Coordinates of C-alpha atoms and ligand atoms in Angstrom, one line a residue:
X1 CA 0.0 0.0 0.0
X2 CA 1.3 3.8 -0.7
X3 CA 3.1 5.3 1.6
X4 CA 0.3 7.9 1.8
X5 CA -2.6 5.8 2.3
X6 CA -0.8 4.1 5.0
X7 CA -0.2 7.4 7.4
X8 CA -3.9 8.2 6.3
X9 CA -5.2 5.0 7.8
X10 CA -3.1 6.0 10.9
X11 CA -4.2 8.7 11.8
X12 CA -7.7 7.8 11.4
X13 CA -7.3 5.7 14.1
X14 CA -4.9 8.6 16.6
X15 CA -8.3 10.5 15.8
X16 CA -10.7 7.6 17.3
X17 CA -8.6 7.1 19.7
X18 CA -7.7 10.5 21.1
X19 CA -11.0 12.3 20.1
X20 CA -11.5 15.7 20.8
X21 CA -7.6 16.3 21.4
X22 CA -7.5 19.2 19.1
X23 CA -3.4 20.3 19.6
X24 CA -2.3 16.5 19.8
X25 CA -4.6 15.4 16.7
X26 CA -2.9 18.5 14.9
X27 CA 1.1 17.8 15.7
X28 CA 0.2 14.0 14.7
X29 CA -0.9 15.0 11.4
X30 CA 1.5 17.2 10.5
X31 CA 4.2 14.7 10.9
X32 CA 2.5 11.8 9.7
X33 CA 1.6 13.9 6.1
X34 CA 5.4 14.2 6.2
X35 CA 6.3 10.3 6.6
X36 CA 4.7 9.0 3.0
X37 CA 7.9 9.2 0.7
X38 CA 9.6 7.7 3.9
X39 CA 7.5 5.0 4.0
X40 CA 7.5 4.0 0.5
X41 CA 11.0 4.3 0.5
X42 CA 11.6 2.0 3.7
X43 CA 9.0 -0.7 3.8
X44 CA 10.5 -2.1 7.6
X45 CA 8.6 0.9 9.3
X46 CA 5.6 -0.4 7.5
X47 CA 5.9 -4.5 8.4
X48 CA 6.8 -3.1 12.1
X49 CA 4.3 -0.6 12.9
X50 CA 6.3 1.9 13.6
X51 CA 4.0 4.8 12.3
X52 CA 1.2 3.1 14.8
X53 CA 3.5 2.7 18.1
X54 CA 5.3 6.1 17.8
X55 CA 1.6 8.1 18.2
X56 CA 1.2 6.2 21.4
X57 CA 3.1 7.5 24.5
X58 CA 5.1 4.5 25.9
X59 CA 3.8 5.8 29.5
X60 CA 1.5 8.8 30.7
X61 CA 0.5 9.7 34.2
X62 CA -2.1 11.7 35.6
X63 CA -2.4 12.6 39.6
X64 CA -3.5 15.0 42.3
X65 CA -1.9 17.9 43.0
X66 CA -3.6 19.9 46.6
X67 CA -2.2 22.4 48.0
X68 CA -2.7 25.3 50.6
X69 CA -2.4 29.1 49.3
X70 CA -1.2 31.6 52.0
X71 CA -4.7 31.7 53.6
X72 CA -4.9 28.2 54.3
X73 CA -7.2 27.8 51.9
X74 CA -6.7 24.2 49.9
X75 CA -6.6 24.4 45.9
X76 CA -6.6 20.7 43.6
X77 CA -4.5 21.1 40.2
X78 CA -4.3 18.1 37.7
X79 CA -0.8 17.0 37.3
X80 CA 0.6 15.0 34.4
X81 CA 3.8 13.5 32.7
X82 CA 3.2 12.1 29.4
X83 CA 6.6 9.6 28.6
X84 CA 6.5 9.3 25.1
X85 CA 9.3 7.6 23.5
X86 CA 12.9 6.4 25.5
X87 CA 14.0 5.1 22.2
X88 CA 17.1 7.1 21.9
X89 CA 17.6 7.8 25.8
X90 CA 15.5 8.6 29.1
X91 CA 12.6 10.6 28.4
X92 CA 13.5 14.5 28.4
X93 CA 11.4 17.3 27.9
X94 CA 9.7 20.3 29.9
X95 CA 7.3 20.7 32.3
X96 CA 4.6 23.6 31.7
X97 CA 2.0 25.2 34.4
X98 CA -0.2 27.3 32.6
X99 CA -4.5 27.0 33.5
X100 CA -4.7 25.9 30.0
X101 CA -2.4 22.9 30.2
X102 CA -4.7 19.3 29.9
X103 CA -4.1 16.7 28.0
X104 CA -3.9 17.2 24.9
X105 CA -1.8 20.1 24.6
X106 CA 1.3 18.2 27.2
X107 CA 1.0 15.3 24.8
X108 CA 1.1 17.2 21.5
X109 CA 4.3 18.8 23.3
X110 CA 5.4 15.2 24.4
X111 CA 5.0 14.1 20.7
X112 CA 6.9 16.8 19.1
X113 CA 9.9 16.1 21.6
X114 CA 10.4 13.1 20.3
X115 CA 11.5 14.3 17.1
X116 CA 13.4 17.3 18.4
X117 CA 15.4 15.6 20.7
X118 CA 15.8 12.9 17.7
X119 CA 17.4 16.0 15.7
X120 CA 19.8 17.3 18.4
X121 CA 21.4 13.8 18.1
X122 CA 22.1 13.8 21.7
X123 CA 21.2 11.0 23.6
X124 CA 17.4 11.8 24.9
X125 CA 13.9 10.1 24.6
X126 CA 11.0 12.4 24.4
X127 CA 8.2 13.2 27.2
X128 CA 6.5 16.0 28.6
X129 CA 4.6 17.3 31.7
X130 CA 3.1 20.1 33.7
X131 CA -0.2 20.8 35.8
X132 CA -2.8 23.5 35.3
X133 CA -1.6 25.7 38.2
X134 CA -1.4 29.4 37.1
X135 CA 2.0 30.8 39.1
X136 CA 0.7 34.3 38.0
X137 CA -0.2 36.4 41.0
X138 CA 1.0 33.5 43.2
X139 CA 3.4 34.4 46.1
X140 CA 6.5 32.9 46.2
X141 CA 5.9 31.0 49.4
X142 CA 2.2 29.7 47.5
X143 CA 4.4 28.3 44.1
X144 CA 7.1 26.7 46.7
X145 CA 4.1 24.5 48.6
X146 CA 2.5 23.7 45.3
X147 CA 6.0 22.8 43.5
X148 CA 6.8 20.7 46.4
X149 CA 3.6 18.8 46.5
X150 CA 4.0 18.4 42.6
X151 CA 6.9 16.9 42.9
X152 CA 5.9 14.7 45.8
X153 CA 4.1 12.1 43.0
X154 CA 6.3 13.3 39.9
X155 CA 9.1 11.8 42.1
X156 CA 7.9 8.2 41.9
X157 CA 8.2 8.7 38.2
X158 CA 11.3 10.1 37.4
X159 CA 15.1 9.8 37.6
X160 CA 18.4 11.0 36.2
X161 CA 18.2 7.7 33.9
X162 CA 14.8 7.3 33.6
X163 CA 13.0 10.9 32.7
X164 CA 14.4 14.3 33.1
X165 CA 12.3 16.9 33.1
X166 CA 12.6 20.9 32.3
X167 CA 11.3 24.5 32.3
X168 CA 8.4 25.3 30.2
X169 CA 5.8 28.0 30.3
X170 CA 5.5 29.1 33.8
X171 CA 8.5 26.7 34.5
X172 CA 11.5 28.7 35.5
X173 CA 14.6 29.2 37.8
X174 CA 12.2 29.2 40.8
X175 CA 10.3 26.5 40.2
X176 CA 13.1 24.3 39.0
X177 CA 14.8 25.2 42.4
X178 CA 11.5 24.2 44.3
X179 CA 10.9 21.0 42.6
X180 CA 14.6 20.1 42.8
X181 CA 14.8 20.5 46.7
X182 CA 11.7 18.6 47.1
X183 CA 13.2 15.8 45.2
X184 CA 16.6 15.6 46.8
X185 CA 14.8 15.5 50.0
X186 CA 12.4 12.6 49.3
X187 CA 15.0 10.5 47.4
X188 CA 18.1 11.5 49.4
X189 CA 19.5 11.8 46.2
X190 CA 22.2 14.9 44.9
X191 CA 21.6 13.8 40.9
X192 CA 20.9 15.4 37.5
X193 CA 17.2 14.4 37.8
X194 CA 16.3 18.1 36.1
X195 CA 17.9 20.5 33.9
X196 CA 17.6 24.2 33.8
X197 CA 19.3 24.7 37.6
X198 CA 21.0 27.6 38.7
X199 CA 24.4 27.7 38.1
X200 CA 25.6 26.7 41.6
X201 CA 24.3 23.8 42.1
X202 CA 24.5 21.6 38.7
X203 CA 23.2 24.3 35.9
X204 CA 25.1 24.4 33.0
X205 CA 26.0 27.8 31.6
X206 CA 24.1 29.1 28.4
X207 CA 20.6 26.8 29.3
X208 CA 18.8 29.9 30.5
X209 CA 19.8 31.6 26.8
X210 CA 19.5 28.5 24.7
X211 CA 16.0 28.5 22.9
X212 CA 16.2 31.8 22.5
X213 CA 20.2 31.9 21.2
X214 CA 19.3 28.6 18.9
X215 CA 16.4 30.1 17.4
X216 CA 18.1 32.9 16.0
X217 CA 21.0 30.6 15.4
X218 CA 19.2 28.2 12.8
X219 CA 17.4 31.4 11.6
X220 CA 20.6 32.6 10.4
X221 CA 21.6 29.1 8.8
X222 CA 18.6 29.8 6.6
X223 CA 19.1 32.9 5.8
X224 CA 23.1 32.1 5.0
X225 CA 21.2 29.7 2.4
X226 CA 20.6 33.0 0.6
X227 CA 24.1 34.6 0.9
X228 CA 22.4 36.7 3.6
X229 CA 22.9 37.7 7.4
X230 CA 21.2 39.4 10.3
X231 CA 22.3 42.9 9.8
X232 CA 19.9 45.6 10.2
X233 CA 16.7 43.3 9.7
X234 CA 13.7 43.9 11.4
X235 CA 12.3 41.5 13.1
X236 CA 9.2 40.8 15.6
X237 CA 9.1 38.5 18.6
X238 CA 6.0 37.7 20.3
X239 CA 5.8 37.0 24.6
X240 CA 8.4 38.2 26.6
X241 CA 9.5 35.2 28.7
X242 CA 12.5 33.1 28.6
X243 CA 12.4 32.4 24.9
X244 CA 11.8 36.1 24.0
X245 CA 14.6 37.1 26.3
X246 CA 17.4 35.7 24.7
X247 CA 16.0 36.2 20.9
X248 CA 16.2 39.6 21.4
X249 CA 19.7 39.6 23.5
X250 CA 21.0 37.3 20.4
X251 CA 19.5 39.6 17.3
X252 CA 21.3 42.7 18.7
X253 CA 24.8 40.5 18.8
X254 CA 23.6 39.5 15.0
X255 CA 23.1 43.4 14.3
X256 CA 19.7 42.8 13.7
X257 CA 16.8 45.3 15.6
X258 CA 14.5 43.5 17.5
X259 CA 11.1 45.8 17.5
X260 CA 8.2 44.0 19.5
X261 CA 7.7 42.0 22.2
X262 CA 4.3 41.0 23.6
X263 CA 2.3 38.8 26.8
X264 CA -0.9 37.2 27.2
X265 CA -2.6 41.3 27.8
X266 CA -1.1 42.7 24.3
X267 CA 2.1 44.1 22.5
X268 CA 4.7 46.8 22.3
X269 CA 6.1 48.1 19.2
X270 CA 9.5 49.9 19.7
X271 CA 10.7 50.8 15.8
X272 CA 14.2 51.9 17.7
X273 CA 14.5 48.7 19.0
X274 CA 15.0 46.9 21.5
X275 CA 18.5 47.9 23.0
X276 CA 20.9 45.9 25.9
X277 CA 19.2 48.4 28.4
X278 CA 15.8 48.2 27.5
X279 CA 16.1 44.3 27.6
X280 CA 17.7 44.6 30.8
X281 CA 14.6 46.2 32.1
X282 CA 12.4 43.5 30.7
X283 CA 14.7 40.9 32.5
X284 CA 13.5 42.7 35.5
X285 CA 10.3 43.6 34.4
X286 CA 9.6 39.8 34.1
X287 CA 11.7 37.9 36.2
X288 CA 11.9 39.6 39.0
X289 CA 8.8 41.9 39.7
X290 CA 6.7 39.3 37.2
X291 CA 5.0 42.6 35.7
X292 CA 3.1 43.2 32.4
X293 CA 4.8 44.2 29.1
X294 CA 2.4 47.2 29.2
X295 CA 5.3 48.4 31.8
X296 CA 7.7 48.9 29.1
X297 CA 5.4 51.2 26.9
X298 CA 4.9 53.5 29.6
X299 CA 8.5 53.4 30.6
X300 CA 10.0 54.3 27.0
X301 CA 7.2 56.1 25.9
X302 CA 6.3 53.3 22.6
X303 CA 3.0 52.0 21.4
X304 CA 1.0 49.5 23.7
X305 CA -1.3 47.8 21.5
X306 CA -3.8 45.9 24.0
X307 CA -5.3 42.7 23.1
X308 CA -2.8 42.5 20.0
X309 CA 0.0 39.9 18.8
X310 CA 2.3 41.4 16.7
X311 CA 2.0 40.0 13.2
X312 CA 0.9 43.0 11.7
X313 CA 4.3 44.8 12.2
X314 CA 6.0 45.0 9.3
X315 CA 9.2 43.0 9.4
X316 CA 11.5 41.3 7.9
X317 CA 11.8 38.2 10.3
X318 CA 9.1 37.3 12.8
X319 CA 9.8 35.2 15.9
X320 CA 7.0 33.5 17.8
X321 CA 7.7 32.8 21.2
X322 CA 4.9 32.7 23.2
X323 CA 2.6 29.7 22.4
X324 CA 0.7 27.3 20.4
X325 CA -1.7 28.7 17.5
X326 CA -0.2 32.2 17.9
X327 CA 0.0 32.9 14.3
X328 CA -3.1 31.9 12.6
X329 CA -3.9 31.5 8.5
X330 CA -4.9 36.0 9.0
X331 CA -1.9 36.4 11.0
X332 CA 0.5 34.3 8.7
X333 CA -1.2 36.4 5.2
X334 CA -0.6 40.2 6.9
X335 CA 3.1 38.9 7.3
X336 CA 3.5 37.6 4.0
X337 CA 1.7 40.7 2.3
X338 CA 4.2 43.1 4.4
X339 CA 7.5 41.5 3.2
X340 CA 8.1 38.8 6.5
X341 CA 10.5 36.0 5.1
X342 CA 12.3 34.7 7.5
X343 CA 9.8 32.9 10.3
X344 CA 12.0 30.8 13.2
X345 CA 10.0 29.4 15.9
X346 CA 10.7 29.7 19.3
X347 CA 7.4 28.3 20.4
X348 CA 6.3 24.8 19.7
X349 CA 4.0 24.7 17.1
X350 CA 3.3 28.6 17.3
X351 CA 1.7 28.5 13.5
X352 CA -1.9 26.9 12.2
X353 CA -2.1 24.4 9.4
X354 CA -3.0 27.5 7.5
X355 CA -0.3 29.4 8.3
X356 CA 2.4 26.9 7.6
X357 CA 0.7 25.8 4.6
X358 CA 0.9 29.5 2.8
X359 CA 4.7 29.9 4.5
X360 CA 5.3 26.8 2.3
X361 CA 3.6 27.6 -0.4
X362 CA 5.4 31.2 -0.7
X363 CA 8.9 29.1 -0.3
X364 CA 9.7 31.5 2.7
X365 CA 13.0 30.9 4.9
X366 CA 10.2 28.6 7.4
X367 CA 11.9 26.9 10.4
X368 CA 9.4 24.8 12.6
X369 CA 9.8 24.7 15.9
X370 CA 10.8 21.4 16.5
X371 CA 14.2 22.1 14.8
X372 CA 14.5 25.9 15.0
X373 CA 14.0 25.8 19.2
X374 CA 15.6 22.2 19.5
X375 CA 18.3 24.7 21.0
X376 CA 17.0 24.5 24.8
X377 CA 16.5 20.9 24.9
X378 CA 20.2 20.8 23.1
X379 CA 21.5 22.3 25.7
X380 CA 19.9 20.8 28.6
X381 CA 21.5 17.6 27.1
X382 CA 24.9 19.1 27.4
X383 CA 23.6 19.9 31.2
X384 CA 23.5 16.3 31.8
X385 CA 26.1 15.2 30.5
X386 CA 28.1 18.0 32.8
X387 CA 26.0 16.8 35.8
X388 CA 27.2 13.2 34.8
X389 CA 30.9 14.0 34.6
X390 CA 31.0 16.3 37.7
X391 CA 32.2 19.2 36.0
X392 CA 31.2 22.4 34.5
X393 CA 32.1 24.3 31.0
X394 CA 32.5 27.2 30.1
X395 CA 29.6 29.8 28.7
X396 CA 31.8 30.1 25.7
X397 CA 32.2 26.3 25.5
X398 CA 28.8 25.7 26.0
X399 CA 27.6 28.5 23.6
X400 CA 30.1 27.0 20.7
X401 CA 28.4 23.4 20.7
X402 CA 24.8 25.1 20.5
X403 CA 25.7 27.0 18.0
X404 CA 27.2 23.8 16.7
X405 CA 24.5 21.8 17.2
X406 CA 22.1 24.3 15.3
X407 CA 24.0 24.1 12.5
X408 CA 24.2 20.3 12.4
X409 CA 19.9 20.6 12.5
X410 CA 19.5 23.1 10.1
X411 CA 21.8 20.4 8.1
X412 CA 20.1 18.0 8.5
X413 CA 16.3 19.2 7.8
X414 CA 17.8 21.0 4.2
X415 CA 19.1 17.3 3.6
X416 CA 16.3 15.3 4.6
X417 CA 13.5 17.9 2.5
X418 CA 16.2 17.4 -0.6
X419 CA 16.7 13.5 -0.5
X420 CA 12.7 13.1 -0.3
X421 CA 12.3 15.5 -2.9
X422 CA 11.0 19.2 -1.1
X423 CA 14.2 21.1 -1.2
X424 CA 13.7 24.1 1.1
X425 CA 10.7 22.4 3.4
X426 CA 12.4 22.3 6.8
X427 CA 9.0 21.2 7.6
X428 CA 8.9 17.3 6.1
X429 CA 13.0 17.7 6.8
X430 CA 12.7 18.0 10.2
X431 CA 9.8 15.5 10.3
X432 CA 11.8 13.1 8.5
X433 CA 15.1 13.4 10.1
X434 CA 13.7 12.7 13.3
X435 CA 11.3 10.1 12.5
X436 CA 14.2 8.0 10.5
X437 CA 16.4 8.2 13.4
X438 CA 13.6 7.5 16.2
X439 CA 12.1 4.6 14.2
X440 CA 15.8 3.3 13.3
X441 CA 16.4 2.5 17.4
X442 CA 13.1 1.5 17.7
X443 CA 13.4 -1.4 14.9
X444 CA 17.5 -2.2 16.8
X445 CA 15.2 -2.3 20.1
X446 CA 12.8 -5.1 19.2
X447 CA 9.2 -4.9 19.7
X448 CA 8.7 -2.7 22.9
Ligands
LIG501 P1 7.7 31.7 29.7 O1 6.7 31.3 30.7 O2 9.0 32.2 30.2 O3 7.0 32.9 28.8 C1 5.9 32.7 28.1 C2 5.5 34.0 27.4 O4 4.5 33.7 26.4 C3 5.0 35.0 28.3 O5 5.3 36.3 27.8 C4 3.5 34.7 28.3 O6 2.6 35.8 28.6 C5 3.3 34.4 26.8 N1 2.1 33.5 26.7 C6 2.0 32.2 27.3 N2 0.8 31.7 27.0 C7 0.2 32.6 26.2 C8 -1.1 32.7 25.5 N3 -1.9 31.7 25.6 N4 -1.4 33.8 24.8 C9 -0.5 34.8 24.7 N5 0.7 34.8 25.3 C10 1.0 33.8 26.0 O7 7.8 30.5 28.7 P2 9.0 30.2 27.7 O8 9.6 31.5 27.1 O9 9.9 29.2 28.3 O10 8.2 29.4 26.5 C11 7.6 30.1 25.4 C12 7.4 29.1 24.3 O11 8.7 28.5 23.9 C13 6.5 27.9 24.6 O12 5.8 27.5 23.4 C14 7.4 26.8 25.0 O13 6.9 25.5 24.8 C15 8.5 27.0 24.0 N6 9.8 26.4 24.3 C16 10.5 26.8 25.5 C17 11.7 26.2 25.8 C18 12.5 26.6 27.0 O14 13.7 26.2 27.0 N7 11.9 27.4 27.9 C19 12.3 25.2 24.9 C20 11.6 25.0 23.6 C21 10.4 25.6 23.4 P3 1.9 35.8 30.0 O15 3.0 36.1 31.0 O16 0.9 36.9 29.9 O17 1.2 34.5 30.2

């Protein structure tokens, strides 16, 4: 049977299965309408299932998460880890507290992992996690007692060789911290069970800048496609958190000027940019006082646009680095129609089937996020690999083998998209670089 037919077939059954699942169903399709070719090419993934096993997480787990807010007043979250796929190491990948995560939307993110990590060539399965506790407006002492009790059942399912989880949305420094003490303390244990610590006690230099850093770093292996560089581009980068951080620190080392930035409430447009100083106030501004973006309109006397992403900037680059479904088919045609073609995705899976389908069709400089912010999760492999030989590099060592390592993705998406016949679709290269090498180990590995 075609190729085709066959990932049709399969995903017909990941939509019976997994009904209603909106982000998951979505994620799943776009990598099985990748896999045809692949599978016409290499019949063994056919005779062994492979499409049919790698939808299905090898492991996921739902639990109760109470806890008492600084009133004494008791609150129930949902917690969950989804382990997807330990194929090519322990299952790696980021926990995220946001009211919106459920379900679907940890196991679309568990799902894409697999193939990210699969890119980074590192050693890491794929998996994913978080709860739907909102840290927002939550005092520190409130996100301690709920990270702890989270921890208390994530701790039964976890281990430095079994499944390492990250940051994510709402998943930073302090929560890491939080969730690391409560571990060490149940387990007696001093280990690399999560990545993304601070720097004294088993961080690795560079993780906090990684997404952020790699994103820009594949963007400018696609745009060296075109003889081209960074310098003096315009570019637009949605949220303001972790990943928009370090996009903006990297595009002003690039030379390029960095004019929006943007949270759940609405946007600011800066044409002068987004200098070192001004993004040293948004450090603060978000990191440490956990303020609104608004903030930095009325300190530098720019545009708040409330309510509004900020596709409809004109730009020459766009960065989305926020969340899922950010830039929608409207979103994706006012970029287009104002001269955007460079798109690099700091988000996971930030764009619609309709907008990726007209960036493709326009032949755009397109990088998905599974390969353009495979960057953080890069990195957070070279954390454990520090963690497992005791010893530290340095930021400039670190910062050389991301930049490394985006290169060696960018490489291998052009390759993949040309040898399958797409040339300049990172979207079926990443999808079919990652898949090869996922299903490869999981053919060496027997039927598990
Ligand atoms: P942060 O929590 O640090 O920041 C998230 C930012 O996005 C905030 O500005 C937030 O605004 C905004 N945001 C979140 N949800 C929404 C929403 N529904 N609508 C509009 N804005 C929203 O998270 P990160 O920077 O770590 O993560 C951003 C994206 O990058 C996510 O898609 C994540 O999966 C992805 N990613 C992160 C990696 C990492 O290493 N951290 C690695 C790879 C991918 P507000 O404060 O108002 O909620």
């Amino acid at each position: 049977m075609a190729g085709n037919k066959i990932t049709q077939q399969v995903f017909e059954q990941v939509t019976k299965r997994n009904s209603g699942e909106v982000e998951f169903l979505q994620a799943v399709k776009e990598v099985l309408d990748s896999l045809g070719p692949v599978l016409d090419k290499n019949p063994k993934y056919v005779d062994a299932k492979i499409l049919e096993r790698i939808v299905e997480p090898e492991r996921q787990i739902m639990f109760r998460v109470p806890w008492q807010d600084d009133k004494g007043e008791i609150h129930v979250n949902r917690g969950f880890r989804f382990e997807f796929n330990s194929a090519l190491g322990p299952y790696k990948g980021g926990l995220r507290f946001h009211p919106t995560a459920n379900a679907s939307i940890l196991k679309f993110l568990g799902f894409e992992q697999v193939f990210k990590n699969a890119l980074t060539t590192l050693p890491m399965g794929g998996g994913k996690g978080g709860c739907d506790f909102d840290p927002k407006g939550k005092s520190d002492n409130e996100v301690m007692r709920f990270c702890q009790s989270f921890m208390t059942e994530l701790c039964k399912h976890i281990g430095p060789n079994t499944d390492v989880p990250a940051g994510d949305i709402g998943v930073g420094g302090r929560e890491i911290g939080f969730m690391f003490g409560q571990y060490k303390r149940i387990r007696n244990e001093f280990t690399g069970v999560l990545t993304g610590k601070a720097l004294n006690w088993g961080g690795s230099l560079i993780r906090t800048e990684a997404t952020g850093y790699g994103a820009v770093y594949f963007a400018d292996e696609m745009l060296k496609t075109r003889n081209e560089n960074f310098k003096g581009k315009i570019c637009t980068v949605s949220g303001s958190g972790n990943v928009a951080q370090y996009t903006v620190e990297k595009l002003n080392q690039l030379g390029a000027k960095a004019v929006s930035l943007s949270d759940s409430a609405g946007s600011i447009h800066d044409p002068d940019g987004i200098d070192a100083e001004k993004l040293a106030f948004v450090l603060e501004l978000k990191n440490v006082r956990r303020g609104r973006i608004k903030e930095y309109a009325d300190k530098f006397g720019v545009e708040y646009r409330a309510g509004k992403k900020p596709w409809d900037i004109k730009c020459d680059c766009a960065f989305p680095s926020a969340t899922q479904n950010e830039i929608d088919g409207n979103d994706a045609k006012t970029l287009l129609d104002n001269g955007c073609y460079v798109i690099s995705e700091g988000a996971n899976m930030p764009s619609t089937p309709e907008a990726v389908e007209q960036f493709i069709a326009k032949k755009i400089l397109y990088g998905p996020g599974k390969a353009a912010n495979a960057g953080g999760v890069a990195t957070s492999g070279l954390e454990m690999s520090q963690n497992s030989l005791r010893l530290s590099w340095t930021r400039e060592e670190v910062d050389e083998k991301l930049h490394n390592i985006m290169i060696a993705i960018h490489q291998q998406c052009f390759d993949a998209a040309k040898e399958y016949g797409q040339p300049g679709n990172l979207v079926a290269g990443a999808n079919i670089a990652g898949f090869v090498k996922v299903a490869d180990a999981m053919l060496d590995q027997g039927l598990v």
